[in-house]
Short mmCIF file of C-alpha atoms in Angstrom, two decimals:
data_model
loop_
_atom_site.label_atom_id
_atom_site.label_comp_id
_atom_site.label_asym_id
_atom_site.label_seq_id
_atom_site.Cartn_x
_atom_site.Cartn_y
_atom_site.Cartn_z
CA MET A 4 -13.31 -25.61 -25.15
CA THR A 5 -16.67 -27.47 -24.47
CA ASP A 6 -18.96 -26.30 -22.29
CA ASP A 7 -18.38 -29.58 -19.61
CA LEU A 8 -14.62 -28.17 -19.21
CA ARG A 9 -15.89 -24.73 -19.23
CA ASP A 10 -18.50 -25.25 -16.06
CA THR A 11 -15.91 -27.47 -14.47
CA LEU A 12 -13.37 -24.79 -14.70
CA ASP A 13 -16.22 -22.10 -13.20
CA ARG A 14 -17.15 -24.12 -10.21
CA VAL A 15 -13.42 -25.00 -9.48
CA GLY A 16 -12.39 -21.61 -9.84
CA ASP A 17 -15.79 -20.22 -7.43
CA ARG A 18 -14.64 -22.87 -5.02
CA PHE A 19 -10.77 -22.57 -4.62
CA ASN A 20 -10.55 -19.02 -5.57
CA LEU A 21 -9.77 -17.81 -1.68
CA GLY A 22 -7.54 -15.27 -0.08
CA GLU A 23 -5.07 -15.32 2.48
CA TYR A 24 -7.48 -14.65 5.21
CA GLU A 25 -10.08 -17.47 3.95
CA ILE A 26 -7.30 -19.72 3.76
CA ASP A 27 -6.12 -19.35 7.16
CA ALA A 28 -9.77 -18.98 8.63
CA TYR A 29 -10.42 -22.34 7.00
CA LEU A 30 -7.54 -24.15 8.02
CA ALA A 31 -8.08 -23.10 11.88
CA VAL A 32 -11.82 -24.12 11.76
CA LEU A 33 -11.15 -27.71 9.95
CA GLU A 34 -8.23 -28.35 12.28
CA HIS A 35 -10.82 -27.60 15.40
CA GLY A 36 -14.21 -28.39 14.15
CA GLU A 37 -15.95 -25.82 15.50
CA LEU A 38 -14.92 -21.80 16.22
CA THR A 39 -16.33 -18.46 17.16
CA ALA A 40 -15.03 -15.46 15.39
CA SER A 41 -13.08 -14.09 18.24
CA ASP A 42 -11.63 -17.82 18.44
CA ILE A 43 -10.43 -17.31 14.96
CA ALA A 44 -8.93 -14.11 15.17
CA ASP A 45 -6.87 -15.35 18.29
CA ARG A 46 -5.37 -18.41 16.29
CA THR A 47 -4.82 -16.78 12.79
CA ASP A 48 -3.41 -13.11 11.93
CA ILE A 49 -6.90 -12.32 10.46
CA PRO A 50 -7.75 -8.95 12.39
CA GLN A 51 -11.19 -9.08 14.30
CA PRO A 52 -13.04 -6.95 11.88
CA ARG A 53 -12.56 -8.84 8.88
CA VAL A 54 -13.66 -12.04 10.45
CA TYR A 55 -17.05 -12.23 9.73
CA ASP A 56 -16.61 -11.23 6.12
CA THR A 57 -14.14 -14.07 5.85
CA VAL A 58 -16.24 -16.44 7.34
CA ARG A 59 -19.18 -15.46 5.14
CA SER A 60 -17.33 -15.76 2.17
CA LEU A 61 -16.36 -19.58 3.14
CA SER A 62 -19.89 -20.31 4.18
CA ASP A 63 -21.06 -18.95 0.30
CA ARG A 64 -18.46 -21.70 -0.81
CA GLY A 65 -20.05 -24.00 1.11
CA LEU A 66 -16.55 -25.01 3.04
CA VAL A 67 -18.70 -23.81 6.50
CA GLU A 68 -21.62 -23.82 7.85
CA LEU A 69 -22.47 -20.38 10.07
CA ARG A 70 -25.03 -21.01 13.02
CA GLU A 71 -26.61 -17.89 14.36
CA SER A 72 -25.87 -18.19 17.59
CA ARG A 73 -24.26 -15.78 20.10
CA PRO A 74 -21.91 -15.97 19.98
CA MET A 75 -21.88 -16.97 16.42
CA LYS A 76 -20.68 -20.51 15.53
CA ILE A 77 -18.33 -21.29 12.67
CA VAL A 78 -18.62 -25.20 12.33
CA ALA A 79 -16.47 -27.02 9.41
CA VAL A 80 -18.26 -29.26 6.40
CA ASP A 81 -16.45 -32.61 6.00
CA PRO A 82 -14.04 -31.73 3.04
CA ASP A 83 -15.57 -35.07 1.35
CA ASP A 84 -19.14 -33.20 1.22
CA ALA A 85 -17.32 -30.03 0.49
CA PHE A 86 -15.22 -31.43 -2.65
CA GLY A 87 -16.77 -34.75 -2.88
CA ASP A 88 -18.46 -33.26 -6.40
CA LEU A 89 -14.96 -32.00 -7.51
CA ARG A 90 -13.34 -35.08 -7.55
CA SER A 91 -13.87 -36.54 -10.69
CA SER A 92 -14.64 -33.88 -12.90
CA PHE A 93 -11.70 -31.97 -11.60
CA ALA A 94 -9.42 -34.70 -13.16
CA GLU A 95 -10.89 -34.57 -16.21
CA MET A 96 -10.45 -31.45 -16.45
CA VAL A 97 -6.79 -31.61 -16.00
CA ASP A 98 -6.44 -34.15 -18.69
CA GLU A 99 -8.35 -32.12 -21.29
CA LEU A 100 -6.36 -29.21 -20.16
CA GLU A 101 -2.81 -30.58 -20.30
CA ALA A 102 -4.13 -31.93 -23.90
CA ARG A 103 -4.71 -27.98 -24.62
CA TYR A 104 -1.22 -26.80 -22.94
CA THR A 105 1.45 -24.65 -24.65
CA ALA A 106 4.54 -24.63 -22.91
CA PRO A 107 4.94 -20.44 -22.86
CA THR A 108 8.46 -19.20 -23.50
CA ARG A 109 10.16 -17.56 -20.26
CA GLU A 110 8.99 -14.07 -19.57
CA THR A 111 11.50 -11.66 -20.73
CA GLU A 112 10.10 -7.97 -19.94
CA ALA A 113 11.97 -6.29 -17.34
CA VAL A 114 9.06 -5.11 -14.98
CA SER A 115 6.00 -6.71 -14.98
CA LEU A 116 2.91 -5.88 -13.12
CA VAL A 117 0.59 -8.96 -11.16
CA LYS A 118 -2.48 -9.23 -9.62
CA SER A 119 -3.14 -12.80 -9.05
CA ARG A 120 -2.10 -14.03 -5.53
CA SER A 121 -1.28 -17.89 -6.98
CA THR A 122 1.47 -15.73 -9.57
CA ILE A 123 2.66 -13.65 -6.89
CA LEU A 124 3.29 -16.98 -4.94
CA ARG A 125 4.83 -18.75 -7.62
CA TYR A 126 7.11 -15.93 -8.15
CA LEU A 127 8.05 -15.77 -4.51
CA GLU A 128 8.86 -19.60 -4.79
CA GLU A 129 10.80 -19.05 -8.26
CA VAL A 130 13.20 -16.21 -6.53
CA ILE A 131 13.67 -18.56 -3.29
CA GLU A 132 14.44 -21.80 -5.32
CA ASN A 133 16.87 -19.94 -8.40
CA ALA A 134 18.69 -18.29 -5.22
CA GLU A 135 22.58 -19.31 -5.72
CA TYR A 136 24.45 -17.36 -3.22
CA GLU A 137 22.37 -14.92 -2.03
CA LEU A 138 18.53 -14.61 -0.62
CA ALA A 139 16.90 -11.58 1.19
CA VAL A 140 13.08 -12.06 1.72
CA SER A 141 10.19 -10.58 3.91
CA LEU A 142 7.38 -12.77 4.52
CA THR A 143 4.50 -12.88 6.54
CA PRO A 144 4.08 -15.88 9.35
CA GLY A 145 1.81 -17.50 7.17
CA LEU A 146 3.99 -17.27 4.00
CA LEU A 147 7.46 -18.60 6.45
CA ARG A 148 5.63 -21.37 7.23
CA ARG A 149 4.33 -22.27 3.58
CA PHE A 150 8.00 -21.74 1.98
CA ARG A 151 9.72 -23.15 5.38
CA ASP A 152 11.06 -26.27 3.78
CA GLU A 153 12.39 -24.12 0.75
CA LEU A 154 14.08 -21.55 2.68
CA ALA A 155 15.72 -24.48 4.72
CA ALA A 156 17.04 -26.39 1.80
CA LYS A 157 19.00 -22.74 1.17
CA VAL A 158 20.40 -22.26 4.10
CA ALA A 159 21.51 -26.10 4.09
CA ALA A 160 22.84 -25.43 0.52
CA GLY A 161 25.02 -22.44 1.93
CA VAL A 162 22.76 -19.94 0.59
CA SER A 163 23.21 -16.39 2.75
CA VAL A 164 19.69 -15.80 3.90
CA GLU A 165 18.37 -12.54 5.51
CA LEU A 166 14.86 -13.28 6.75
CA LEU A 167 12.26 -10.27 7.54
CA VAL A 168 9.09 -11.53 9.50
CA THR A 169 6.52 -9.35 9.14
CA PRO A 170 4.45 -8.37 11.33
CA ALA A 171 6.43 -8.58 14.26
CA SER A 172 3.53 -9.21 16.75
CA ASN A 173 2.67 -12.35 14.75
CA ALA A 174 5.99 -13.73 14.28
CA PRO A 175 6.58 -17.16 15.72
CA ASP A 176 8.72 -17.04 19.06
CA PRO A 177 12.53 -17.87 18.77
CA ALA A 178 11.95 -20.10 21.75
CA GLU A 179 9.43 -22.30 19.61
CA PHE A 180 10.57 -21.65 16.37
CA ASP A 181 14.08 -22.45 14.97
CA TYR A 182 15.15 -19.58 12.49
CA LEU A 183 18.51 -20.58 11.81
CA GLU A 184 17.23 -23.49 10.34
CA VAL A 185 15.55 -20.67 7.59
CA ALA A 186 17.67 -18.06 7.52
CA THR A 187 21.52 -16.92 8.25
CA ILE A 188 20.20 -14.27 10.24
CA ALA A 189 16.34 -13.27 10.97
CA ARG A 190 14.42 -9.93 12.11
CA ALA A 191 11.18 -8.94 13.14
CA ARG A 192 9.40 -5.86 11.89
CA ARG A 193 6.37 -3.84 13.09
CA GLY A 194 2.81 -3.25 11.28
CA ILE A 195 1.35 -4.73 8.28
CA THR A 196 2.78 -1.63 6.01
CA THR A 197 6.00 -4.00 5.51
CA PRO A 198 5.84 -5.29 1.95
CA VAL A 199 6.64 -9.34 0.80
CA LEU A 200 9.44 -9.21 -0.93
CA ALA A 201 12.44 -11.86 -2.30
CA VAL A 202 15.45 -10.71 -4.04
CA GLY A 203 17.91 -13.41 -5.39
CA ASP A 204 21.50 -13.01 -5.69
CA GLY A 205 20.71 -9.40 -6.44
CA GLU A 206 19.12 -9.67 -9.83
CA TYR A 207 15.54 -11.56 -9.92
CA SER A 208 12.77 -10.17 -7.04
CA VAL A 209 9.48 -9.79 -6.41
CA TYR A 210 7.98 -6.97 -4.40
CA ALA A 211 4.11 -7.01 -3.41
CA THR A 212 2.15 -5.61 -0.31
CA GLN A 213 0.27 -7.65 2.09
CA ASP A 214 -3.12 -6.67 0.62
CA ALA A 215 -2.24 -7.97 -2.82
CA LEU A 216 -1.58 -11.65 -0.93
CA ARG A 217 -4.88 -11.24 0.19
CA ASP A 218 -6.66 -11.18 -3.40
CA ASP A 219 -7.37 -7.06 -3.09
CA ARG A 220 -7.53 -6.37 -6.62
CA GLU A 221 -6.57 -2.87 -6.34
CA ARG A 222 -3.46 -4.19 -5.27
CA TYR A 223 -0.57 -5.57 -7.05
CA GLY A 224 2.66 -7.06 -7.28
CA VAL A 225 5.66 -6.23 -9.50
CA ILE A 226 8.47 -8.92 -10.87
CA PHE A 227 11.76 -7.47 -11.75
CA ASN A 228 13.89 -9.51 -14.16
CA ARG A 229 16.95 -7.23 -14.46
CA SER A 230 19.81 -6.93 -11.93
CA ALA A 231 19.47 -3.01 -12.23
CA LEU A 232 16.03 -3.10 -11.17
CA GLY A 233 16.60 -5.92 -8.64
CA PHE A 234 19.07 -3.62 -7.02
CA LEU A 235 16.78 -1.49 -5.89
CA VAL A 236 14.51 -3.62 -4.24
CA SER A 237 17.65 -5.19 -2.54
CA GLY A 238 18.20 -1.38 -1.56
CA PHE A 239 14.89 -0.93 -0.08
CA PHE A 240 15.43 -3.96 2.04
CA GLY A 241 18.73 -3.31 3.22
CA THR A 242 17.85 0.33 4.12
CA VAL A 243 14.37 1.09 5.10
CA LEU A 244 13.12 -2.36 5.97
CA TRP A 245 16.20 -4.33 7.45
CA THR A 246 17.51 -1.21 9.73
CA THR A 247 14.23 -0.73 11.36
CA ALA A 248 13.41 -4.20 12.53
CA GLU A 249 14.65 -6.08 15.82
CA THR A 250 16.83 -9.55 15.44
CA LEU A 251 15.63 -12.69 15.85
CA ALA A 252 18.00 -14.88 15.14
CA ALA A 253 21.94 -14.99 14.02
CA ASP A 254 23.88 -17.75 13.00
CA GLY A 255 26.82 -14.91 13.52
CA GLU A 256 30.28 -16.48 12.57
CA GLU A 257 28.96 -20.12 11.81
CA ARG A 258 29.05 -19.84 7.89
CA PRO A 259 32.35 -20.80 6.35
CA PHE A 260 34.65 -18.75 3.91
CA PRO A 261 34.84 -18.08 1.12
CA ARG A 262 31.59 -16.38 0.94
CA ARG A 263 29.81 -14.69 -2.35
CA TYR A 264 27.86 -11.73 -2.37
CA ALA A 265 25.66 -9.27 -4.71
CA SER A 266 25.37 -6.63 -1.70
CA ILE A 267 28.43 -4.50 -0.62
CA ARG A 268 26.60 -3.89 2.57
CA ARG A 269 26.43 -7.81 3.44
CA ALA A 270 30.04 -8.38 2.51
CA VAL A 271 30.97 -5.24 4.33
CA LYS A 272 29.01 -6.71 7.44
CA ASP A 273 30.30 -9.61 7.65
CA VAL A 274 33.96 -8.35 7.47
CA ARG A 275 33.04 -6.00 10.26
CA GLU A 276 31.86 -8.97 12.52
CA PHE A 277 35.36 -10.25 12.42
CA ASP A 278 37.02 -7.47 13.48
CA GLY A 279 40.97 -7.70 13.33
CA GLU A 280 40.69 -11.08 11.07
CA GLU A 281 42.94 -10.43 7.85
CA PHE A 282 40.55 -11.36 4.47
CA TYR A 283 40.76 -11.35 0.74
CA ALA A 284 38.63 -10.36 -1.87
CA SER A 285 37.64 -11.29 -5.63
CA VAL A 286 35.40 -8.35 -7.12
CA GLU A 287 33.84 -8.23 -10.62
CA GLY A 288 32.17 -4.93 -11.52
CA ARG A 289 32.86 -1.63 -13.28
CA ASP A 290 34.90 1.09 -13.33
CA ILE A 291 32.75 3.89 -12.12
CA GLU A 292 34.23 6.34 -14.51
CA THR A 293 34.77 4.74 -18.29
CA GLY A 294 31.94 1.98 -17.43
CA GLU A 295 34.63 -0.80 -18.42
CA GLU A 296 34.12 -4.40 -16.74
CA VAL A 297 36.68 -4.74 -14.61
CA THR A 298 38.17 -7.50 -11.98
CA VAL A 299 39.70 -6.85 -8.90
CA ARG A 300 41.52 -9.31 -6.32
CA GLY A 301 43.62 -8.31 -3.18
CA LYS A 302 43.60 -8.09 0.46
CA VAL A 303 41.16 -6.20 2.33
CA VAL A 304 42.39 -2.93 3.92
CA ASP A 305 39.70 -1.12 5.03
CA VAL A 306 35.82 -0.83 5.41
CA ALA A 307 33.51 1.81 5.70
CA PHE A 308 30.22 1.23 7.17
CA VAL A 309 27.17 3.21 9.06
CA ASP A 310 24.57 1.15 10.60
CA THR A 311 21.75 3.39 8.23
CA GLU A 312 23.63 1.05 5.83
CA GLU A 313 23.66 4.29 3.49
CA VAL A 314 27.48 4.12 3.33
CA ALA A 315 29.35 0.82 2.71
CA SER A 316 32.49 0.10 0.91
CA LEU A 317 35.92 -2.18 0.85
CA VAL A 318 39.21 -1.04 0.39
CA VAL A 319 41.25 -3.49 -1.72
CA GLU A 320 45.32 -3.58 -1.67
CA THR A 321 46.03 -4.76 -5.41
CA GLU A 322 49.28 -5.10 -7.12
CA THR A 323 49.11 -1.90 -8.92
CA GLY A 324 47.57 0.32 -5.88
CA ARG A 325 44.41 0.60 -3.69
CA VAL A 326 40.90 0.23 -5.16
CA GLU A 327 37.70 1.42 -3.04
CA ILE A 328 34.74 -0.94 -3.84
CA GLY A 329 31.20 0.34 -3.48
CA GLY A 330 27.64 -1.30 -4.35
CA ARG A 331 25.30 -0.82 -7.22
CA VAL A 332 25.25 2.76 -8.83
CA ALA A 333 28.35 3.83 -6.75
CA ALA A 334 29.98 7.39 -7.51
CA LEU A 335 32.10 7.94 -4.58
CA GLU A 336 34.40 4.74 -5.15
CA ASP A 337 36.48 3.86 -7.81
CA VAL A 338 34.34 0.56 -8.56
CA GLU A 339 31.31 -0.72 -8.96
CA GLY A 340 31.16 -4.11 -7.14
CA GLN A 341 28.57 -6.66 -8.82
CA GLU A 342 29.82 -9.70 -7.55
CA ILE A 343 31.87 -9.73 -4.71
CA VAL A 344 33.66 -13.10 -2.96
CA ILE A 345 35.26 -12.82 0.38
CA GLY A 346 38.07 -15.23 1.55
CA ARG A 347 40.81 -16.24 4.07
CA GLY A 348 44.42 -16.57 2.84
CA GLU A 349 44.34 -15.30 -1.05
CA PRO A 350 41.97 -13.71 -3.06
CA PRO A 351 38.92 -16.30 -3.90
CA ALA A 352 38.01 -17.61 -7.19
CA LEU A 353 35.03 -16.00 -8.42
#
């Protein structure tokens, strides 16, 4: 690597290594030109005690000026002045880096730990974009805004999207934000302790603390590339997070059938919403006694569900008798349901 390229990388890295708080504060100051620390706290999700450290970090990078008045004022620096010296060198750097680039092979590890905020965000985006029929996400209000278009595209494509927004105190007002544009059902949960996560089709998943997305080097994100492990994140989302959140919006009966599920809980909840109506199921899974792969097709004749979501199962009437379908790692039912399709009139195609 040439010295010039290394110098450019150093400068770009220093200038752009911004955490979530720094980005929120910088955008707020840019929009208004000049703000106090209290103004920034009011307009962002940044706790008041963290504002001063955040704006001093921005000042060190030359992105804002601090005027030591009472109260202290944070003044935006013209972006042309703040970033002008990087424009030409950045373009040259990208050309040199592209010339050196060798495409990596796809990550195959079952579990990967990542600490970079940008890497966690990249995996979140990848899980969202790759979901084909079912998506569960827990996002901060800032991340909801960031991934709004991607989530809306999934809803438009017929993907079932369960959205959890945290902390609830900062969630957009349902009267002003169209949650059903980005989710099948949306809930809000109190507290900054709720993790950020995404699970696509019950398999590929990402889990991270909110601190990890603020570039806290002591925190991390976890990437799960196996369905058996993705189930753990999905189960945690459904039984711990989702059940302790308040509903913001739900589309109820608007989604058409047949519907495809990776989660038995979501399948059972949908069937229960149409109490008394006739449904049919097609299920791919494993016999819990032998481990053999099985396919079950027939009429849904019963469901079991408790509000804590710790119990959820379907009973399907097949040509050879009734079969009880459970979720991943089922033990009390006959079959571990891995992919479930619910439809009307006849068993739907898998």
